[in-house]
MMTF fields as JSON, N, C-alpha, C and O atoms, coordinates in Angstrom:
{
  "mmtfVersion": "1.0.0",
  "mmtfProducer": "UNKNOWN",
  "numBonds": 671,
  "numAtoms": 672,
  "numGroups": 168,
  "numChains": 1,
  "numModels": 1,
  "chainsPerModel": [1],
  "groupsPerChain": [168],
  "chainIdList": ["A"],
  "bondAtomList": [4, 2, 8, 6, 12, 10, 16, 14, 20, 18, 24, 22, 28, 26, 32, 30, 36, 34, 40, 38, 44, 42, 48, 46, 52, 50, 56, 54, 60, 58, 64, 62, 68, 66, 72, 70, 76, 74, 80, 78, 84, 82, 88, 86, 92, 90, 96, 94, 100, 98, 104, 102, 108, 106, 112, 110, 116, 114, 120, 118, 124, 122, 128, 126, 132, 130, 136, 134, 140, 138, 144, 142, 148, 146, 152, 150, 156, 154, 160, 158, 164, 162, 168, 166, 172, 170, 176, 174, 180, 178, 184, 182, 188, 186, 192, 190, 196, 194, 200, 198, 204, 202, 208, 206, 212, 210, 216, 214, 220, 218, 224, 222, 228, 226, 232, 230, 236, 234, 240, 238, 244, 242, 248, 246, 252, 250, 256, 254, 260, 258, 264, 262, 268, 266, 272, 270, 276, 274, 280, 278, 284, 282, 288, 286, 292, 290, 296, 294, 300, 298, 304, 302, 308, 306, 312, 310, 316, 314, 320, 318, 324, 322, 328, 326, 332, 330, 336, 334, 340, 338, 344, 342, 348, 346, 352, 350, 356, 354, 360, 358, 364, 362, 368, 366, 372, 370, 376, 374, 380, 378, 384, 382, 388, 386, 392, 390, 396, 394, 400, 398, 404, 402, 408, 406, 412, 410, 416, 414, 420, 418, 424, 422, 428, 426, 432, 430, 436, 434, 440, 438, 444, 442, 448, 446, 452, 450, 456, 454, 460, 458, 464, 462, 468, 466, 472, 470, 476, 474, 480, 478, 484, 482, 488, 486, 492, 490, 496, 494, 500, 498, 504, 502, 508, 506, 512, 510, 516, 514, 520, 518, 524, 522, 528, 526, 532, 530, 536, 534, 540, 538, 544, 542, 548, 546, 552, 550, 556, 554, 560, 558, 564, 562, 568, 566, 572, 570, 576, 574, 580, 578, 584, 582, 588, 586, 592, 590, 596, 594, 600, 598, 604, 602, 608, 606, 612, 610, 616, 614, 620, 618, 624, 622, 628, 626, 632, 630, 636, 634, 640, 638, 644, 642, 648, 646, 652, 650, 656, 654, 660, 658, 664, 662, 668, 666],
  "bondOrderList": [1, 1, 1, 1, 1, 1, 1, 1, 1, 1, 1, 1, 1, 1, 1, 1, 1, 1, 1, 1, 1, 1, 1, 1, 1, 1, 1, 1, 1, 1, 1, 1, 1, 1, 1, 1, 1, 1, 1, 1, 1, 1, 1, 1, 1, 1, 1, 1, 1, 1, 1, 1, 1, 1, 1, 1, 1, 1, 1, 1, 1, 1, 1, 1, 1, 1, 1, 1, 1, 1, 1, 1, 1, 1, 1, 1, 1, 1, 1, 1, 1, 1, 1, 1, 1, 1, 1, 1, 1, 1, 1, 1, 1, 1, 1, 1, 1, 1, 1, 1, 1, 1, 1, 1, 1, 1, 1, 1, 1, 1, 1, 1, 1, 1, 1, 1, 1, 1, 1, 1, 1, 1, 1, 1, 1, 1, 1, 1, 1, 1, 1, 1, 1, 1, 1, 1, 1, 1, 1, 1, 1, 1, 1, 1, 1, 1, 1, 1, 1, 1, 1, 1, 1, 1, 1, 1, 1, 1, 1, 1, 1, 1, 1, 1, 1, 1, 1],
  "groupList": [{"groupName": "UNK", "atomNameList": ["N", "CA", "C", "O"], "elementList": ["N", "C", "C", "O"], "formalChargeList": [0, 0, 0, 0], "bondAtomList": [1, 0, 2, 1, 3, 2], "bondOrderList": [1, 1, 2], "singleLetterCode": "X", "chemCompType": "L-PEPTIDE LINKING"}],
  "groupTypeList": [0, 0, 0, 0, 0, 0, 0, 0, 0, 0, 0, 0, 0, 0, 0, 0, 0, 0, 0, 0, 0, 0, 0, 0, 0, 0, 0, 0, 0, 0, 0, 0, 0, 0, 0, 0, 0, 0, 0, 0, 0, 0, 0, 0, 0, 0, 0, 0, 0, 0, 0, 0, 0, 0, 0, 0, 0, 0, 0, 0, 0, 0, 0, 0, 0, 0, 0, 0, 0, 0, 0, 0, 0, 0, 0, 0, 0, 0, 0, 0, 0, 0, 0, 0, 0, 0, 0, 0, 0, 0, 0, 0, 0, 0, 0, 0, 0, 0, 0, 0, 0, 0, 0, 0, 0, 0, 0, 0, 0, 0, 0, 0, 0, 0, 0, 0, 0, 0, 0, 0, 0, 0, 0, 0, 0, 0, 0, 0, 0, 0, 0, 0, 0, 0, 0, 0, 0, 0, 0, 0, 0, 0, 0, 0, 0, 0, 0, 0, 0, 0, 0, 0, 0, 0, 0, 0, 0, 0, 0, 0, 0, 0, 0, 0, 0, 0, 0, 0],
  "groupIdList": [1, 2, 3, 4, 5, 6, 7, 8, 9, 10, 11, 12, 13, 14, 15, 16, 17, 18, 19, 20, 21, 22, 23, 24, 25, 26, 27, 28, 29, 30, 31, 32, 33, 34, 35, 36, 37, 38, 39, 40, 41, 42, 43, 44, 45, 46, 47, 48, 49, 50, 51, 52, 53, 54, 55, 56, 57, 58, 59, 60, 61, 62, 63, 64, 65, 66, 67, 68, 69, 70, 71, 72, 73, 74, 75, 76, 77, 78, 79, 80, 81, 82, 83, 84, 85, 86, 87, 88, 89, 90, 91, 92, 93, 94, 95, 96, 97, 98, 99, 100, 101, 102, 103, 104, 105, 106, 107, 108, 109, 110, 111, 112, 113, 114, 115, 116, 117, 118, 119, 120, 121, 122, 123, 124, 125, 126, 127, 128, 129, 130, 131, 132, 133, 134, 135, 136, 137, 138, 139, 140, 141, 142, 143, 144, 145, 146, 147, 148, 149, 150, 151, 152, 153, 154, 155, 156, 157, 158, 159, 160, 161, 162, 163, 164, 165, 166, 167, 168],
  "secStructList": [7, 7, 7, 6, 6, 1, 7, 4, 4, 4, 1, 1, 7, 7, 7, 7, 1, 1, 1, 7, 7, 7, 7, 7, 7, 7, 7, 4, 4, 4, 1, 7, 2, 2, 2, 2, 2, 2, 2, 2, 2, 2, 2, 2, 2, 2, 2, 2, 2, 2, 2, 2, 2, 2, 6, 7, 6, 6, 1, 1, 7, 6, 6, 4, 4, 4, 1, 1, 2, 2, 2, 2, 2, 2, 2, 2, 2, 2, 2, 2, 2, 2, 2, 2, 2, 1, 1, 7, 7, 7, 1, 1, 7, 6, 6, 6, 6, 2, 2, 2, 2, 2, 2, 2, 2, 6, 6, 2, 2, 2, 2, 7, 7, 4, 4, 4, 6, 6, 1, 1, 7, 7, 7, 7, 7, 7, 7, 7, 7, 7, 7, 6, 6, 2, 2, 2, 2, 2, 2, 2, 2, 2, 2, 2, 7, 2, 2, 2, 2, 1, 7, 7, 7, 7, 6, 6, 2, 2, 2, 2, 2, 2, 2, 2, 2, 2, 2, 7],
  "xCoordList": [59.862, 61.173, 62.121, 61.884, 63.154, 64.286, 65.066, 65.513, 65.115, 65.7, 67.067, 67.785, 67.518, 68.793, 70.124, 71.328, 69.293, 70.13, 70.152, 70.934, 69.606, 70.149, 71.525, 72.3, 71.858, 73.295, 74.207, 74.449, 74.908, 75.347, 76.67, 77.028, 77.315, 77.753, 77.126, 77.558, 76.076, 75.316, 75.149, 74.568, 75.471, 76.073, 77.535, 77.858, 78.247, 79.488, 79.353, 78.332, 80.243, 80.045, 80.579, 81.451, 80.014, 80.099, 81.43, 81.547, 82.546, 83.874, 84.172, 84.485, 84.115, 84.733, 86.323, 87.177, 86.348, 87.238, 88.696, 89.812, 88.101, 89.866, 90.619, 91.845, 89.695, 90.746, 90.155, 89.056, 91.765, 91.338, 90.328, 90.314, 89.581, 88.338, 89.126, 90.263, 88.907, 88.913, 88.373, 87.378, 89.14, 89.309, 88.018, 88.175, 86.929, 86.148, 86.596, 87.524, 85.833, 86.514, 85.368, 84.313, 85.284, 83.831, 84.16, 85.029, 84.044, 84.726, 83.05, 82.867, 82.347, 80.974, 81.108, 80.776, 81.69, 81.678, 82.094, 81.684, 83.25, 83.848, 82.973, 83.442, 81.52, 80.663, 79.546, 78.918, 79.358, 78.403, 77.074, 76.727, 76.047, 74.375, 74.169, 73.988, 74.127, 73.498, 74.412, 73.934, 75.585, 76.361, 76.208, 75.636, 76.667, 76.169, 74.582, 74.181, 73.956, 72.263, 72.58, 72.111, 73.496, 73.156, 74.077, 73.658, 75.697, 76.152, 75.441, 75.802, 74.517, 74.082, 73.0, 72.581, 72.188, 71.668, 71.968, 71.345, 73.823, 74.163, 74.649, 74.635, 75.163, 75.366, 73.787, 73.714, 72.533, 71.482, 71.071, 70.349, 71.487, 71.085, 72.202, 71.885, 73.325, 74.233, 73.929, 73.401, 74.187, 73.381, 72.39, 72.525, 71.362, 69.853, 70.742, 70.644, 71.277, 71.839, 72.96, 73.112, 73.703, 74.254, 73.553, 74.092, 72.532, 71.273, 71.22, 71.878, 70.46, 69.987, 71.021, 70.808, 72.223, 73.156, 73.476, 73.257, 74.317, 74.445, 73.487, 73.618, 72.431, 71.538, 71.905, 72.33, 71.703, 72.342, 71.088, 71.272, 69.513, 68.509, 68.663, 68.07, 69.414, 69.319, 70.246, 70.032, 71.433, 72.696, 72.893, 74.081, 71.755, 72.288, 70.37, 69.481, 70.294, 69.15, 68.866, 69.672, 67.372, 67.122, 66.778, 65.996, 67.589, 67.428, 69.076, 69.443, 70.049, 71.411, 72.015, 72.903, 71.458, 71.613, 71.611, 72.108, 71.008, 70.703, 72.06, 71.816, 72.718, 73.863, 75.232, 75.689, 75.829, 77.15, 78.189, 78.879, 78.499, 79.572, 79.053, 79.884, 78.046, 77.917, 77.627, 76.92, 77.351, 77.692, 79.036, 79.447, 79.695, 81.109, 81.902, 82.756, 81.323, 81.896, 80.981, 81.468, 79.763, 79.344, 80.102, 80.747, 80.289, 81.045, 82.55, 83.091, 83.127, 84.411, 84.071, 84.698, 83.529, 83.151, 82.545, 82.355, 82.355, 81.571, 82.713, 82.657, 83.203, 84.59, 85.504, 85.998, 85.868, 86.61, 86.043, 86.965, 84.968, 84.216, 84.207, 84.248, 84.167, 84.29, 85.567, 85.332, 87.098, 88.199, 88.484, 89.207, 87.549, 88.144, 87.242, 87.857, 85.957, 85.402, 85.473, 85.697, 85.151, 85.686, 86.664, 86.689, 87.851, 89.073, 90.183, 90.003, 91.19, 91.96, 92.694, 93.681, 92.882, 93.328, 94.895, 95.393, 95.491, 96.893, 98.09, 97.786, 98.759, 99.556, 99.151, 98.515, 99.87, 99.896, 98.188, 97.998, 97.299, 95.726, 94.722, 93.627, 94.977, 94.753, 93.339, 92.336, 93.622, 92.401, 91.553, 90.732, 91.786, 91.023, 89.776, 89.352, 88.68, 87.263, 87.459, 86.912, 88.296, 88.123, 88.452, 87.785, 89.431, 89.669, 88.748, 89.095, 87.851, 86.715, 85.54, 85.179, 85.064, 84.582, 84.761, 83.998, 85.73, 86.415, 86.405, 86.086, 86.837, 86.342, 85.363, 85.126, 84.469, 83.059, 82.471, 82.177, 82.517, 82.75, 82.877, 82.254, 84.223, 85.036, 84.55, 85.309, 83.203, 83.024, 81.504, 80.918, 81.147, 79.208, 79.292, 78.262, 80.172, 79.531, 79.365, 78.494, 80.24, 80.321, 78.38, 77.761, 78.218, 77.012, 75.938, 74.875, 75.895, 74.753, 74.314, 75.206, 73.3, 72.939, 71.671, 70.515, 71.847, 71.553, 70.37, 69.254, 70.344, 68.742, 68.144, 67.282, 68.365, 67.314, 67.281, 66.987, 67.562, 67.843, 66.292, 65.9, 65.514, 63.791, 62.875, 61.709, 63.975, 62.848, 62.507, 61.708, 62.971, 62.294, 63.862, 64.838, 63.764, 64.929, 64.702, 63.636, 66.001, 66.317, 67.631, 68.725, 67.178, 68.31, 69.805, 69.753, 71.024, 71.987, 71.884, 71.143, 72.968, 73.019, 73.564, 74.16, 73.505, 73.72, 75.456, 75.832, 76.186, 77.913, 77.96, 77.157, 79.111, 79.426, 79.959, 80.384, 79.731, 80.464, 81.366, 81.022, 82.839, 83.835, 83.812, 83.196, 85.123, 84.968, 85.515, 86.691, 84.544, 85.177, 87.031, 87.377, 87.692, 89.224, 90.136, 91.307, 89.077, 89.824, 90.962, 92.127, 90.569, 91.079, 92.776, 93.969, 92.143, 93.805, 94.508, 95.415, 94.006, 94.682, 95.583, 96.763, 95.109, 95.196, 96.856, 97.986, 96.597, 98.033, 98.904, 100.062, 98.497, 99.464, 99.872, 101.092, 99.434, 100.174, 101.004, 102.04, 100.649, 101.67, 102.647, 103.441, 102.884, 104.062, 104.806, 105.906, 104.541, 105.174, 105.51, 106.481, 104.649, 105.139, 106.188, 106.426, 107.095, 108.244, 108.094, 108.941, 106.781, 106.297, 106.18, 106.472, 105.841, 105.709, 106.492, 106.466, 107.807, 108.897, 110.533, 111.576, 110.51, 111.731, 111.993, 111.137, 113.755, 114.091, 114.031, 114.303, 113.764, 113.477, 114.812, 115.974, 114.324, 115.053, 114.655, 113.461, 115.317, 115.083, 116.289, 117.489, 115.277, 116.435, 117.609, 118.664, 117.615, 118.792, 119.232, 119.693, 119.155, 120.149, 121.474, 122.435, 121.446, 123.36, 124.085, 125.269, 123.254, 123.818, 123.714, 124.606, 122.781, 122.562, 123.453, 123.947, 123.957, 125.282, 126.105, 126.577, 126.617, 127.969, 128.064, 129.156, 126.891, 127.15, 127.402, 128.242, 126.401, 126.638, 128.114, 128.562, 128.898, 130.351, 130.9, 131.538, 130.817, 131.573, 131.905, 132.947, 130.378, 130.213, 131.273, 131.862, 131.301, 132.012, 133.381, 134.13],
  "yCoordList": [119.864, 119.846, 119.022, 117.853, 119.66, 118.769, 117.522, 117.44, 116.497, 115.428, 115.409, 114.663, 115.786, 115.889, 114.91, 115.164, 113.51, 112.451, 112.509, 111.638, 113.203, 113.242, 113.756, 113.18, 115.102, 115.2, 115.091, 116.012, 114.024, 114.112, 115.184, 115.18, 116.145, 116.934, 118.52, 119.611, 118.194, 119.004, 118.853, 119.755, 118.113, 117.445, 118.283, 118.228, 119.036, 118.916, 120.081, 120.704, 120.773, 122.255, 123.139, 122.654, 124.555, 125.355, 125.9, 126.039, 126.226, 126.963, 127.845, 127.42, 129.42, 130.303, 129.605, 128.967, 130.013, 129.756, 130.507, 130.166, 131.881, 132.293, 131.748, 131.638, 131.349, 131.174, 129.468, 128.93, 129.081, 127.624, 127.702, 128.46, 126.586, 125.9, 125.909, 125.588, 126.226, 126.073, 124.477, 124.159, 123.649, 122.299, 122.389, 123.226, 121.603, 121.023, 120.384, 119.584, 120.717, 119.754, 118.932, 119.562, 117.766, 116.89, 116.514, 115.671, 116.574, 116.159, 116.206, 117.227, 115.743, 116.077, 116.896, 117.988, 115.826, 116.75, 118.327, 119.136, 118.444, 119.987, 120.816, 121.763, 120.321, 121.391, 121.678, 120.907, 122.937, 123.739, 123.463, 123.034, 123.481, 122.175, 122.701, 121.91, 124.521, 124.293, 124.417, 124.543, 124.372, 123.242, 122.272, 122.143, 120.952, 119.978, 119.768, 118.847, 120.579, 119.617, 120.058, 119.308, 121.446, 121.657, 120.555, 120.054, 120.168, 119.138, 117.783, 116.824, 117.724, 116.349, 116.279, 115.124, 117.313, 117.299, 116.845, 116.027, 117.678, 117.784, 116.138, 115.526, 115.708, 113.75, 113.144, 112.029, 113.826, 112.953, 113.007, 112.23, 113.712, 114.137, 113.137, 112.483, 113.112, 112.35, 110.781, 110.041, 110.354, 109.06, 108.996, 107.97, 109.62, 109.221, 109.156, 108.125, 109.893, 109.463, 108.134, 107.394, 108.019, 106.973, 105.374, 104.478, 105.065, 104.177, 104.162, 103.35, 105.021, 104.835, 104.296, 103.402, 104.983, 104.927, 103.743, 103.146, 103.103, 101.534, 100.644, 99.45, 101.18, 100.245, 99.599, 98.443, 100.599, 99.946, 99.958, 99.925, 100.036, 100.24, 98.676, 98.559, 97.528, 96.523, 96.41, 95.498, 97.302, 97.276, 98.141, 98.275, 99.503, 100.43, 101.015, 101.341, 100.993, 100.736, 102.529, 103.451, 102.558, 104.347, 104.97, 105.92, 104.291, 104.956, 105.389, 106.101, 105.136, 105.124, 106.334, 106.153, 107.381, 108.293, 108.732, 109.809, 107.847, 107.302, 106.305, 105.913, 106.099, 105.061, 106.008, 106.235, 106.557, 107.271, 106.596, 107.219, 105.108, 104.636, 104.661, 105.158, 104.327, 104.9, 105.579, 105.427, 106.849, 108.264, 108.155, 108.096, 108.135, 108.199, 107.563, 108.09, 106.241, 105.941, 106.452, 106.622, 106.714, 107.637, 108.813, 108.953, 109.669, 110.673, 110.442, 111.213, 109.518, 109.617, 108.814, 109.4, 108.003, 108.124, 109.216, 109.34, 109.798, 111.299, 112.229, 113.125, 112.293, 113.498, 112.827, 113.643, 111.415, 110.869, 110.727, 110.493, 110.755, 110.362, 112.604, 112.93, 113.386, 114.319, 114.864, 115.47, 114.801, 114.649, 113.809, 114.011, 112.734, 111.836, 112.547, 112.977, 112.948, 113.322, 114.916, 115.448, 115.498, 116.625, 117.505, 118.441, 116.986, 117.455, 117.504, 117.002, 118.084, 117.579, 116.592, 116.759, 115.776, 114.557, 115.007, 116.053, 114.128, 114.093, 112.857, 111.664, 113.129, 112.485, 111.537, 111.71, 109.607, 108.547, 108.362, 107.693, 108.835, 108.687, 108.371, 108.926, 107.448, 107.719, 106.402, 106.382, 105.474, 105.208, 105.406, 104.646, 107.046, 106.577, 106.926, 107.501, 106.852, 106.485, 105.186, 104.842, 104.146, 102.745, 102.594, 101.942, 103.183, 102.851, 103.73, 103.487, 104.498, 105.076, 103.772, 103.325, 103.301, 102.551, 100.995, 100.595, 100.56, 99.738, 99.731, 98.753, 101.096, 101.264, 101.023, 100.39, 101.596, 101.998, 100.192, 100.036, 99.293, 98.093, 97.061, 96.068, 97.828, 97.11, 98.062, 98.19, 98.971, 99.373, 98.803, 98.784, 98.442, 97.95, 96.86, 96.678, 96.329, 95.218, 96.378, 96.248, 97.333, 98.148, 99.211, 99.707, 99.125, 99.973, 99.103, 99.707, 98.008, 97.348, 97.054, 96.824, 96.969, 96.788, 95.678, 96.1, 94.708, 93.357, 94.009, 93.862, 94.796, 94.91, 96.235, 96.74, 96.839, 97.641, 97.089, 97.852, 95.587, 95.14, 94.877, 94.992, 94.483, 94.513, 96.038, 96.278, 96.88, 98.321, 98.93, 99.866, 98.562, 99.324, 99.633, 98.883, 100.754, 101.093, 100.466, 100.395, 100.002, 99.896, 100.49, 100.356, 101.282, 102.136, 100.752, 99.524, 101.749, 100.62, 100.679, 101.418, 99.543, 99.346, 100.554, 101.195, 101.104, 102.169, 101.696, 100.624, 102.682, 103.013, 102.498, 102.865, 101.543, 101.0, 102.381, 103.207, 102.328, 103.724, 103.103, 102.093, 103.648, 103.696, 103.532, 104.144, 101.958, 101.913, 102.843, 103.202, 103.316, 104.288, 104.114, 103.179, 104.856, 104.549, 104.701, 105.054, 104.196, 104.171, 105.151, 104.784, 106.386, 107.653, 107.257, 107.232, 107.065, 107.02, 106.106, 106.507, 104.793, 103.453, 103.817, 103.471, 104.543, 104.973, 105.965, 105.675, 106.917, 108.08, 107.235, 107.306, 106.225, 105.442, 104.503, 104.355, 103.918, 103.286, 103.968, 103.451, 105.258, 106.211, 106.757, 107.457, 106.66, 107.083, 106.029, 106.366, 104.701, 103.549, 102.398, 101.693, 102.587, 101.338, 101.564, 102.756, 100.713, 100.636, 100.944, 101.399, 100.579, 100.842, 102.735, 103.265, 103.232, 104.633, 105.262, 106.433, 104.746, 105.925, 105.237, 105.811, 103.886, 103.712, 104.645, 105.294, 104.826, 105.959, 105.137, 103.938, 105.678, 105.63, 104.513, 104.616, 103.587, 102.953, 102.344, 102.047, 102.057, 101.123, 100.123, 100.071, 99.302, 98.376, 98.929, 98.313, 99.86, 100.423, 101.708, 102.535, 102.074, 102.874, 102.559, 103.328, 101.328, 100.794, 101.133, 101.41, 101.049, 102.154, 103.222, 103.999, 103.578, 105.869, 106.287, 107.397, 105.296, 105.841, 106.063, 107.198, 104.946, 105.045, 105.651, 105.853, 106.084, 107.454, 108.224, 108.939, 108.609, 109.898, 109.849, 110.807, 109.412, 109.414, 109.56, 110.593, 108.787, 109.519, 110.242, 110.444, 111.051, 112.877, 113.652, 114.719, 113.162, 114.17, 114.438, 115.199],
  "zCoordList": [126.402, 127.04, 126.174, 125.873, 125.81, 125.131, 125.78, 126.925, 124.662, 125.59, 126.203, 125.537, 126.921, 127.437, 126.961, 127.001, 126.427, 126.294, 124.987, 124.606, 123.902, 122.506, 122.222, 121.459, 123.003, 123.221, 123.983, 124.762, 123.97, 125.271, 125.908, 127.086, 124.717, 125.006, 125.25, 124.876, 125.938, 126.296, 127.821, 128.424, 128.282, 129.585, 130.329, 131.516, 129.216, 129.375, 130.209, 129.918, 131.458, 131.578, 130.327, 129.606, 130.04, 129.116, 129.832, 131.049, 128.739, 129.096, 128.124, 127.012, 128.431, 128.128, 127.37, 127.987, 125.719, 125.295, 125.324, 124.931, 126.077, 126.07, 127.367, 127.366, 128.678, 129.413, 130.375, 130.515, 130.906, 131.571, 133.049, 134.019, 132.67, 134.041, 134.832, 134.487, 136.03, 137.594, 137.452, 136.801, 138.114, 137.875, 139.155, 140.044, 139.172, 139.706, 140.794, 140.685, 142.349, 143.146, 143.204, 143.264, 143.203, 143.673, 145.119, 144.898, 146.516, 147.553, 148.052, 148.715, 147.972, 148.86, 150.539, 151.002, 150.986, 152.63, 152.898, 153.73, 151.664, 151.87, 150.818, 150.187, 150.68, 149.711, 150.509, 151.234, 150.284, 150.742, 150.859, 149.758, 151.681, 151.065, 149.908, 148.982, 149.547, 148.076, 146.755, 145.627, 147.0, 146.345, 146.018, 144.936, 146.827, 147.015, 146.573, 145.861, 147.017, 145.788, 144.438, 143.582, 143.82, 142.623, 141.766, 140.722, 142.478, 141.92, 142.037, 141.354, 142.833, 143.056, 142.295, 142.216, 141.515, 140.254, 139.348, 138.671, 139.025, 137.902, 137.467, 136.399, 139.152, 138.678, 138.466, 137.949, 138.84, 138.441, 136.874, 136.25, 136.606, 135.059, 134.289, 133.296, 134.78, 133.744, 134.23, 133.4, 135.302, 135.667, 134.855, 134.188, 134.532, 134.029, 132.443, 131.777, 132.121, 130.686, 130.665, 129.693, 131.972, 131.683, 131.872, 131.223, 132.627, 132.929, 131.616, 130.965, 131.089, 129.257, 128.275, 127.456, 128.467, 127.441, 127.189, 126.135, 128.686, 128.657, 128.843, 128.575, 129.326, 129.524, 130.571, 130.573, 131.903, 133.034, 134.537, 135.753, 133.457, 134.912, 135.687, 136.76, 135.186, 135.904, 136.984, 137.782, 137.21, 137.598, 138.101, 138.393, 138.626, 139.027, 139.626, 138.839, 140.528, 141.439, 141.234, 141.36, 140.869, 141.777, 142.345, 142.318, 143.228, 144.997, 144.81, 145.745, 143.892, 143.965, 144.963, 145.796, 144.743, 145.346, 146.693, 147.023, 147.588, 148.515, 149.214, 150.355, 148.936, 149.132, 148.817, 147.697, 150.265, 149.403, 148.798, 147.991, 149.102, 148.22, 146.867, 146.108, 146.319, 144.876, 144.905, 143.909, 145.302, 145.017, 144.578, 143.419, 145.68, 145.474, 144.184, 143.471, 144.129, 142.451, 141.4, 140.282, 141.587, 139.941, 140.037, 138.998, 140.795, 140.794, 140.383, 139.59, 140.857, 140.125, 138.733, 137.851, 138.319, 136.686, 135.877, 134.667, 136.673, 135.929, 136.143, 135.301, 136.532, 136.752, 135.679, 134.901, 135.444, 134.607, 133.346, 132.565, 132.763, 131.876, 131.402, 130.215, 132.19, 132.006, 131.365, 130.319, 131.778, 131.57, 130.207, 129.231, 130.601, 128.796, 128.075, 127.099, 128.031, 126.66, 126.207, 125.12, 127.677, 127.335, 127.129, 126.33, 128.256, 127.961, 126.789, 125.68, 127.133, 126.007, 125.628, 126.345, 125.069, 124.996, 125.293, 124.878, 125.998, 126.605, 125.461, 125.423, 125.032, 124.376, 125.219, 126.259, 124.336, 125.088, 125.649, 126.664, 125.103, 125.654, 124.749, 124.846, 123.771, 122.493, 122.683, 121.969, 123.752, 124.328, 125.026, 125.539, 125.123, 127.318, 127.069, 128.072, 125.946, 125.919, 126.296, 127.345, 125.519, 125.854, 127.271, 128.074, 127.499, 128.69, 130.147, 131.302, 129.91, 130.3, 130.397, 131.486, 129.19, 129.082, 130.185, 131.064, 129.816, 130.839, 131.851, 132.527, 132.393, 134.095, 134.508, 135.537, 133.602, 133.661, 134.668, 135.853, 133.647, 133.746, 134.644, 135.022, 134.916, 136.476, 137.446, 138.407, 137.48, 138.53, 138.838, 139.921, 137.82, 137.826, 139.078, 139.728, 139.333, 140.937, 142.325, 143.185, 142.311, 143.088, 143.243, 144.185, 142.254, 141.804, 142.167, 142.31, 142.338, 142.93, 144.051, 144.868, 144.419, 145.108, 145.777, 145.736, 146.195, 146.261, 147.285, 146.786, 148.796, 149.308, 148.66, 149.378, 147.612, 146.513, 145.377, 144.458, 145.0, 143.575, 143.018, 141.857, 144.219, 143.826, 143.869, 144.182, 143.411, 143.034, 144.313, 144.282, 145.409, 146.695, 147.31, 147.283, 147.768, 148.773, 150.175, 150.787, 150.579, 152.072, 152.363, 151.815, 153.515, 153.976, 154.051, 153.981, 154.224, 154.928, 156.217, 156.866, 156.771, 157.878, 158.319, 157.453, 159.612, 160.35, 160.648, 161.122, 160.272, 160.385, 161.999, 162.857, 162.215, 163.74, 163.847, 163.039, 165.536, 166.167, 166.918, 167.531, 167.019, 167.491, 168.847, 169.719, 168.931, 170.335, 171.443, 171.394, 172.624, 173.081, 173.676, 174.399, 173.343, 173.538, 172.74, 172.874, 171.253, 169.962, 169.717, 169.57, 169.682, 169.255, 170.219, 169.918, 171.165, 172.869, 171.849, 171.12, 171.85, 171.785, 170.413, 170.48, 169.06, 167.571, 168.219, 167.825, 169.072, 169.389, 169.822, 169.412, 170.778, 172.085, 170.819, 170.887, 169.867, 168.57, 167.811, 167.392, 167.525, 166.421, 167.235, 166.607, 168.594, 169.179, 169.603, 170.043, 169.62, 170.763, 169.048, 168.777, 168.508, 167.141, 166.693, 166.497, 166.394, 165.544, 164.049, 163.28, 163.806, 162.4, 162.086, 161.014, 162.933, 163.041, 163.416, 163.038, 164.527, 165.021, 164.501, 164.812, 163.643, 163.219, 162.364, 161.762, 162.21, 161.085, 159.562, 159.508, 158.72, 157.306, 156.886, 157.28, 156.096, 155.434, 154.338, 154.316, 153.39, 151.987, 151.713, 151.981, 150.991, 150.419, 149.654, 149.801, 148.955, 148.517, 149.115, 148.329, 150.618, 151.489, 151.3, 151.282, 151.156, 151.118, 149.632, 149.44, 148.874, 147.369, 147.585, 147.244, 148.119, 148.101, 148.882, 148.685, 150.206, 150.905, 150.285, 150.229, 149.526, 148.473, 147.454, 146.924, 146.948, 146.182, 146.46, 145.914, 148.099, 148.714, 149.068, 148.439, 149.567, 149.841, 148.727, 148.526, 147.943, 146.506, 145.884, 145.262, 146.081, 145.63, 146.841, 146.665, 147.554, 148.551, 148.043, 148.656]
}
């Protein structure tokens, strides 16, 4: 079996050169189950190359997959890490490996995980459920707050008036 991690643009999806990709949605909940497992492959395969690459088995637990907030951030480093290496570079972008890199970075505290940091998974804590009412109390706020039914204003309404009169 070939090593997957010798190239890593072998990782990349394959694109027909005459015409543009259908931009990828990664949204997990709005994907289909076998969707969703074949993309959730396709992030295990680049994870297992990115673990290696940086040298990140201390910082990134593997059970990861198991935990949707890092799901959720390997996936948006892999959609971005996709865009910077594979895409086309965008004027004014003349870093964004470095700045790929960087993220990468400022996202590793997020990626850990302190009760799987000893090699064994533990589930998380089970999501609080909503106090019953919530939903009432949430409408009876978006109709009665001042924050929600005052009319629109900015600090510079009192210039956009006086233009607007001007033009007239």
């Amino acid at each position: 079996m070939p090593d997957p991690y010798s190239n890593a643009a072998s990782l990349w999806p394959s694109v027909p050169s005459q015409e543009q990709p259908e931009p990828q949605q990664w949204v997990w909940s709005a994907m289909e189950p076998t969707e969703r497992q074949e993309r959730l492959r396709e992030l295990a395969v680049w994870v297992d190359w990115l673990r290696t690459t940086f040298e990140l088995h201390n910082n990134l637990p593997p059970c990861w997959y198991r935990h949707s907030p890092v799901v959720e951030h390997l996936t948006a480093l892999y959609v971005g890490w996709i865009r910077t290496y594979a895409g086309d570079q965008a004027p004014g972008r003349e870093l964004a490996e470095a700045d790929w890199i960087n993220t990468l970075y400022a996202v590793l505290p997020r990626l850990q995980l302190a009760a799987c940091a000893a090699g064994r998974h533990e589930d998380p804590p089970p999501m609080p459920v909503a106090s019953p009412g919530a939903a009432e109390e949430f409408e009876v706020y978006l109709q009665a707050s001042r924050a929600t039914t005052d009319p629109a204003w900015h600090p510079a309404e009192a210039e956009l008036s006086r233009r607007r009169v001007g033009m007239l």
